[in-house]
Structures are given as structure tokens and as C-alpha cells.
Coordinates of C-alpha atoms in Angstrom, one line a residue:
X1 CA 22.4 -16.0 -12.1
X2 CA 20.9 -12.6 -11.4
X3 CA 21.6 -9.8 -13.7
X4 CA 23.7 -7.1 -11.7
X5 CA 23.6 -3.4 -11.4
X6 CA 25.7 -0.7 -11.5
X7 CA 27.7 -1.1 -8.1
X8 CA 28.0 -5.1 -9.1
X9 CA 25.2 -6.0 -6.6
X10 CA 22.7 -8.7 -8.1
X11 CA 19.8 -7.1 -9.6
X12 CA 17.4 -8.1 -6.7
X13 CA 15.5 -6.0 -4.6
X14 CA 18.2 -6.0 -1.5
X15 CA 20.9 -5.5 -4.8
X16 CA 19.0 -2.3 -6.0
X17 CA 17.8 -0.9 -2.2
X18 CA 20.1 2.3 -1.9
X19 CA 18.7 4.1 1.3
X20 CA 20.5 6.7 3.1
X21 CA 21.2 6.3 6.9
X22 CA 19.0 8.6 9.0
X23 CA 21.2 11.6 10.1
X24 CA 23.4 11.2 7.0
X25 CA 23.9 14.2 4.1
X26 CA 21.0 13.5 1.4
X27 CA 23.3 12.0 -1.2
X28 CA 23.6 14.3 -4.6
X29 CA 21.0 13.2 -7.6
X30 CA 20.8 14.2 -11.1
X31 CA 16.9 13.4 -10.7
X32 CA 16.5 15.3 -7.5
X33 CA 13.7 12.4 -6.5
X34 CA 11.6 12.5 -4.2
X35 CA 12.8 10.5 -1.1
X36 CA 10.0 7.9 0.4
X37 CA 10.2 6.4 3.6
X38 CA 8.3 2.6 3.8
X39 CA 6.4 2.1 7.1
X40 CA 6.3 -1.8 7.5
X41 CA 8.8 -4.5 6.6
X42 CA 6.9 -7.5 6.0
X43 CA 6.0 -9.1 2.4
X44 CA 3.4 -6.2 1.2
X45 CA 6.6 -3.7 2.0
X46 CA 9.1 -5.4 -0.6
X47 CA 6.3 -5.3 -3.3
X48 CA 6.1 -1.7 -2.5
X49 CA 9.6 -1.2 -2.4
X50 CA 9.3 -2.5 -5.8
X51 CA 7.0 0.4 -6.7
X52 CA 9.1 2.6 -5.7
X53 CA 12.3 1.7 -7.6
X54 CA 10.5 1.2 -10.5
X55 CA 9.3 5.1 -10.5
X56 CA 11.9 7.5 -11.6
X57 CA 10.3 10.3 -9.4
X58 CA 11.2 8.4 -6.2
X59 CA 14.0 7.1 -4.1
X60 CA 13.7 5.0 -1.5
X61 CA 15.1 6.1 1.7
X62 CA 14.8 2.7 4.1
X63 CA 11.9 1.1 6.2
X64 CA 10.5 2.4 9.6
X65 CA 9.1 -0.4 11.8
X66 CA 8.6 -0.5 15.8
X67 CA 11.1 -2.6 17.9
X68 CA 8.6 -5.2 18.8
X69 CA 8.0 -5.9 15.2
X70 CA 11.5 -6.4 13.9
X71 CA 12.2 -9.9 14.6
X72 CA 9.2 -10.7 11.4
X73 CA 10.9 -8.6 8.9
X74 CA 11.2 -9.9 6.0
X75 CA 15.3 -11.0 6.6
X76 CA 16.6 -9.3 2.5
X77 CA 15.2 -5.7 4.3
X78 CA 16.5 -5.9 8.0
X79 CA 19.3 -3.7 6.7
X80 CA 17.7 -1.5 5.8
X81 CA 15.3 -0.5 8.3
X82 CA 15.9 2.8 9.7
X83 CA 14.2 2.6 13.5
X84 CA 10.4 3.7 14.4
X85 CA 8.7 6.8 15.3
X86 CA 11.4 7.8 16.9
X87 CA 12.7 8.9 13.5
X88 CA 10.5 10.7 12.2
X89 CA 11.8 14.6 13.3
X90 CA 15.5 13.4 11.9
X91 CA 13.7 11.7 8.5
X92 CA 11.8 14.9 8.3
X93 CA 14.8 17.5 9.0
X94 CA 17.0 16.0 6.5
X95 CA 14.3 16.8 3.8
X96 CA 12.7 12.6 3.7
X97 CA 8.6 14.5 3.9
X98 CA 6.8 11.8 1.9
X99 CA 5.8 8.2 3.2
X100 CA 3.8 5.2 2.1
X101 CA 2.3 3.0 4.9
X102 CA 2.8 -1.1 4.0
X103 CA 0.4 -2.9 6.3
X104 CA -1.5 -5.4 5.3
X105 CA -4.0 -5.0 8.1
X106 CA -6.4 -2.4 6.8
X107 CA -7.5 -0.6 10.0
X108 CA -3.9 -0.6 10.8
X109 CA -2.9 0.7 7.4
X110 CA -5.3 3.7 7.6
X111 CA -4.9 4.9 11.4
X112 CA -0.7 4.8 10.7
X113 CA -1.7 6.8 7.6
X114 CA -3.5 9.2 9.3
X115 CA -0.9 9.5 12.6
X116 CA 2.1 10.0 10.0
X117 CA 0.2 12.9 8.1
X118 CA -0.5 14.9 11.8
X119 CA 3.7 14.5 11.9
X120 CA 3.8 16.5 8.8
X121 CA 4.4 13.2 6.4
X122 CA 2.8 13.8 2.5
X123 CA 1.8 10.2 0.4
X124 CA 2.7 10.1 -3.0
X125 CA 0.3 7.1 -5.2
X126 CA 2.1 4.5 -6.2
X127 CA 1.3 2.7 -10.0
X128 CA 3.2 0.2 -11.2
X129 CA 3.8 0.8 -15.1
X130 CA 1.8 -2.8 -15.6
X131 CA -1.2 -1.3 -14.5
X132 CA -3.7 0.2 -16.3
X133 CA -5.3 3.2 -15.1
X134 CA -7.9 5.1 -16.4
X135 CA -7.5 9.0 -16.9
X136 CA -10.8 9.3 -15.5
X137 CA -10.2 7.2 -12.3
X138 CA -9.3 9.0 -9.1
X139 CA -6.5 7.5 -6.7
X140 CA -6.2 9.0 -3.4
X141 CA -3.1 9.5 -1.1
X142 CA -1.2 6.9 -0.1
X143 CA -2.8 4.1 -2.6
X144 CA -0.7 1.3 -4.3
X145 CA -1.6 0.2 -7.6
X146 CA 0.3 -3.4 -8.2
X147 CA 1.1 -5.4 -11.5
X148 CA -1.5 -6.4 -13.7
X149 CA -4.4 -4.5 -12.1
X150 CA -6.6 -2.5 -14.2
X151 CA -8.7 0.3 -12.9
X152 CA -11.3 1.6 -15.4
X153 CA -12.9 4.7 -16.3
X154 CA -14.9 7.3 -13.2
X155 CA -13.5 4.3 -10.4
X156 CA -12.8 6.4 -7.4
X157 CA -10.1 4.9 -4.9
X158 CA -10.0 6.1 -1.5
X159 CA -6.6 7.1 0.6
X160 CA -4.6 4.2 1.8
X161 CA -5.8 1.5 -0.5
X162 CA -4.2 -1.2 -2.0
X163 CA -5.2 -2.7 -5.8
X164 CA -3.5 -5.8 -5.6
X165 CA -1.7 -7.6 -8.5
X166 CA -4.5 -8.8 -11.3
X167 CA -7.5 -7.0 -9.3
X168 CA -9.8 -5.2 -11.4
X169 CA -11.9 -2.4 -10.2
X170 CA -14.5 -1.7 -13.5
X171 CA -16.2 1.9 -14.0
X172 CA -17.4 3.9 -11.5
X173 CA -17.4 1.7 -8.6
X174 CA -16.1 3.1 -5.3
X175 CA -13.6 2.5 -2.9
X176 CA -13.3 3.6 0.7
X177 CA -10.0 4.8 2.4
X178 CA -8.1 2.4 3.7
X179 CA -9.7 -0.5 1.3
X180 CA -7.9 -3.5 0.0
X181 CA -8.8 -5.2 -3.4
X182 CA -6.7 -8.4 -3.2
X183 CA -5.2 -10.3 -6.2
X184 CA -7.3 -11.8 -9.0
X185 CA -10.3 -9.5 -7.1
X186 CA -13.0 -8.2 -9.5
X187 CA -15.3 -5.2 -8.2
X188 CA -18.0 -4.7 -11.0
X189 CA -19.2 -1.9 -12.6
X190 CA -20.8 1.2 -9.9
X191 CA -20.0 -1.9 -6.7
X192 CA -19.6 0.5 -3.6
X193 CA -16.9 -0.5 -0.8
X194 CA -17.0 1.0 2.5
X195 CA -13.6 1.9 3.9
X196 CA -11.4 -0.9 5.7
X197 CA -13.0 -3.1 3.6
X198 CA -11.2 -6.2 2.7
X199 CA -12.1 -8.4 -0.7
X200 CA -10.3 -11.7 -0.7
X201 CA -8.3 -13.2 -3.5
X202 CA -10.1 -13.9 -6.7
X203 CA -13.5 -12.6 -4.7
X204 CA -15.9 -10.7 -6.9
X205 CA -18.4 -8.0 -6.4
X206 CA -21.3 -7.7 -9.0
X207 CA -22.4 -4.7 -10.7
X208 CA -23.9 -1.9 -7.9
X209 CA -23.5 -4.1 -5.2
X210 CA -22.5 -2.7 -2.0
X211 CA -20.5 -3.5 1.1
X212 CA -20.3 -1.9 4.7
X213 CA -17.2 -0.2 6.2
X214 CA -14.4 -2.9 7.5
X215 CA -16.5 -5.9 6.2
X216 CA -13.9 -8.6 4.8
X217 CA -15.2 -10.7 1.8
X218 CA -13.5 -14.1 2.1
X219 CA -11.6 -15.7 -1.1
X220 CA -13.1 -16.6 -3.9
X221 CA -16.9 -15.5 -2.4
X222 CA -19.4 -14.0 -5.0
X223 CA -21.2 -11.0 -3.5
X224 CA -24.7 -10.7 -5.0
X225 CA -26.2 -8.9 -2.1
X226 CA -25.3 -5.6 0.1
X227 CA -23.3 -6.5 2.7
X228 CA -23.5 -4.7 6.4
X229 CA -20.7 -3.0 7.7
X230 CA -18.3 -5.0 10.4
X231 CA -19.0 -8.4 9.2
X232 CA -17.4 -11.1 7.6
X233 CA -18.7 -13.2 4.7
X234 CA -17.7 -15.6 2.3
X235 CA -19.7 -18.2 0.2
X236 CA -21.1 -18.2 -3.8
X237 CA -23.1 -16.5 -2.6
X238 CA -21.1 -14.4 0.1
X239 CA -23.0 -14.8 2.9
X240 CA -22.5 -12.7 6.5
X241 CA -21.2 -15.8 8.6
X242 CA -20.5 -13.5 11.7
X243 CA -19.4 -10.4 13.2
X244 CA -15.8 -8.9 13.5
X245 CA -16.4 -6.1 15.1
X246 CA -14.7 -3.8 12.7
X247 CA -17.6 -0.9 11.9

């Protein structure tokens, strides 16, 4: 049986999700954390969620989401989810400024990113204490570090990304904005990744190699060679099978 908190709730992620209704008086905290909005609802946002909870800084404040996307929420956060865009003035008047954009669909991921900062929306970066993160990396806005992943020393990570759980991202290599290293993921030392790039579980990018903007590297692939922009490839070696019109 699951462990429970405070308020006798098991300790599970819908247990420990306290968010305040839209509208409502920001509840009192000791803390004074920062509130954080999620925008998604799907798998990637309860690992986020996760994130969030786990950071003494932040309090989660519910899930936005449009209308036509409810009905594949992930069922433990339909509670909690707050509305859409039409939210956003009432989140931001009752003091909820800071958001972090769950979508696994990179392109997606980055354009929300961008549309919710023109509405006045800050993004703190998110690090799960099981990661290890150099002092001398660089995270940008809005980027999601996950369990076991381990970021080494000069790596520069673009806005937006996502280090998935177990990916490694080894010195001075470069990520784009909107990037996505996926679990098990290795990009080698100085590898260069354009932004809305995708690499695929347990894929692995050798030393300088370099990959176009919103070129997805399938699972498992071995890139040896620089890889265009707006293609997809997979293979040992990762080879450009076609086009996905993503430059």
C-alpha cells in the first residue's frame, strides 16, 4: 500500500497534486513558492509534475490544455486541469507568472513556449535532484532535466528541451531550443544538435558530430556522420531514410 501524506491522500502523484482553482485566493505558504502552471496533460506532463513537487521552490498550480485535447489526458490529472488559453489573464492576475510547456512534440513544445512568453509567462528549469549537472553546463528556459541524466561540463542546452531519464549529454556538445534527448540517449563529447531535434531512445551521437534543425534520429541509431536538417534517420549507422519536412 502507498505511503500517505499529510491530508491522508496516498503518496502518489494525484495524492500529492495540491493546485489552486483559477480565480481562487493564492493559498498562504510558509515557502512563498513559486506557482507553475503545466501546459499539457499527457504522460511527459506527470513526469514533470514530478519535477515540480520534488523542488521546494515550486508549487504546482494545475494543468492547462485545449478542449479538443482533454478526452487523452492522462485520467490521475483530469482534475486537475484548469482550462486553456482562456486562462491565462486569470492565472496571471492571481500572481501564477511562471510556466513549463509538456509536449512531447518538439516543434509543438517550442512554438507554445514561445506564444506563452509574448502573454507575459516566465520558465523556470526544471532538475531533478537525480541528475547530475555540471556547474559549467548552461540550461536554458523552460528545459527539463529527468532522473538519472547527467550533463557534463561546458554542455549548453537550448530553451524548451527535454534531457530525458538516463540520457547523457558529455562536454561541450550543443543543444538547440526546443531539442529532445530521449532516455538512455548519449550525445558525445563537442556533438552539435540543431533545434527541434529529436534523438530516439538509447540513440547515440559520436564525438563532433552534427545534426540539422528538426532532424529526428530514430532509436537505438548510431550517428557517425552530419546529418541535414528536416530529415529523418535511423540505422548503425544512422542513415537519412527520408524527408519530414521539419527544417
Amino acid at each position: 500500500m502507498a505511503p500517505e501524506d499529510a491530508d491522508g491522500k496516498p503518496d502518489t502523484l494525484p495524492g500529492r497534486l495540491k493546485p489552486t482553482r483559477v480565480g481562487a485566493e493564492p493559498a498562504e505558504s510558509p515557502s512563498m513558492a513559486t506557482e507553475v502552471v503545466i501546459w499539457g496533460a499527457g504522460g511527459h506532463a506527470t513526469v514533470v509534475a514530478d519535477l515540480i513537487l520534488a523542488c521546494p521552490d515550486y508549487r504546482l498550480a494545475g494543468f492547462l490544455v485545449e478542449a479538443a485535447w482533454r478526452a487523452s489526458a492522462e485520467p490521475a490529472l483530469a482534475p486537475f486541469i484548469l482550462g486553456g488559453r482562456e486562462q491565462w489573464n486569470n492565472l496571471r492576475s492571481r500572481g501564477v507568472r511562471h510556466a513549463v510547456v509538456a509536449v512531447g512534440d518538439n516543434g509543438a513544445r517550442f512554438a507554445l513556449g514561445l506564444e506563452l512568453a509574448a502573454a507575459g509567462f516566465a520558465f523556470p528549469t526544471l532538475v531533478s535532484p537525480a541528475a547530475t549537472v555540471s556547474g559549467s553546463a548552461g540550461l536554458g528556459a523552460g528545459t527539463v532535466v529527468f532522473p538519472g541524466a547527467v550533463i557534463n561540463a561546458g554542455a549548453r542546452i537550448g530553451r524548451h528541451c527535454i534531457i530525458n531519464s538516463g540520457a547523457i549529454v558529455e562536454h561541450g556538445a550543443e543543444l538547440g531550443d526546443g531539442a529532445h534527448v530521449s532516455p538512455g540517449a548519449v550525445l558525445a563529447g563537442k556533438a552539435t544538435v540543431g533545434e527541434r531535434t529529436g534523438s530516439g531512445a538509447g540513440a547515440t551521437g559520436i564525438e563532433k558530430v552534427t545534426v540539422g534543425p528538426g532532424s529526428i534520429v530514430g532509436a537505438g541509431a548510431v550517428g557517425v556522420d552530419n546529418l541535414p536538417g528536416g530529415v529523418v534517420a535511423f540505422g548503425v549507422p544512422a542513415r537519412v531514410r527520408r524527408s519530414n519536412g521539419n527544417l
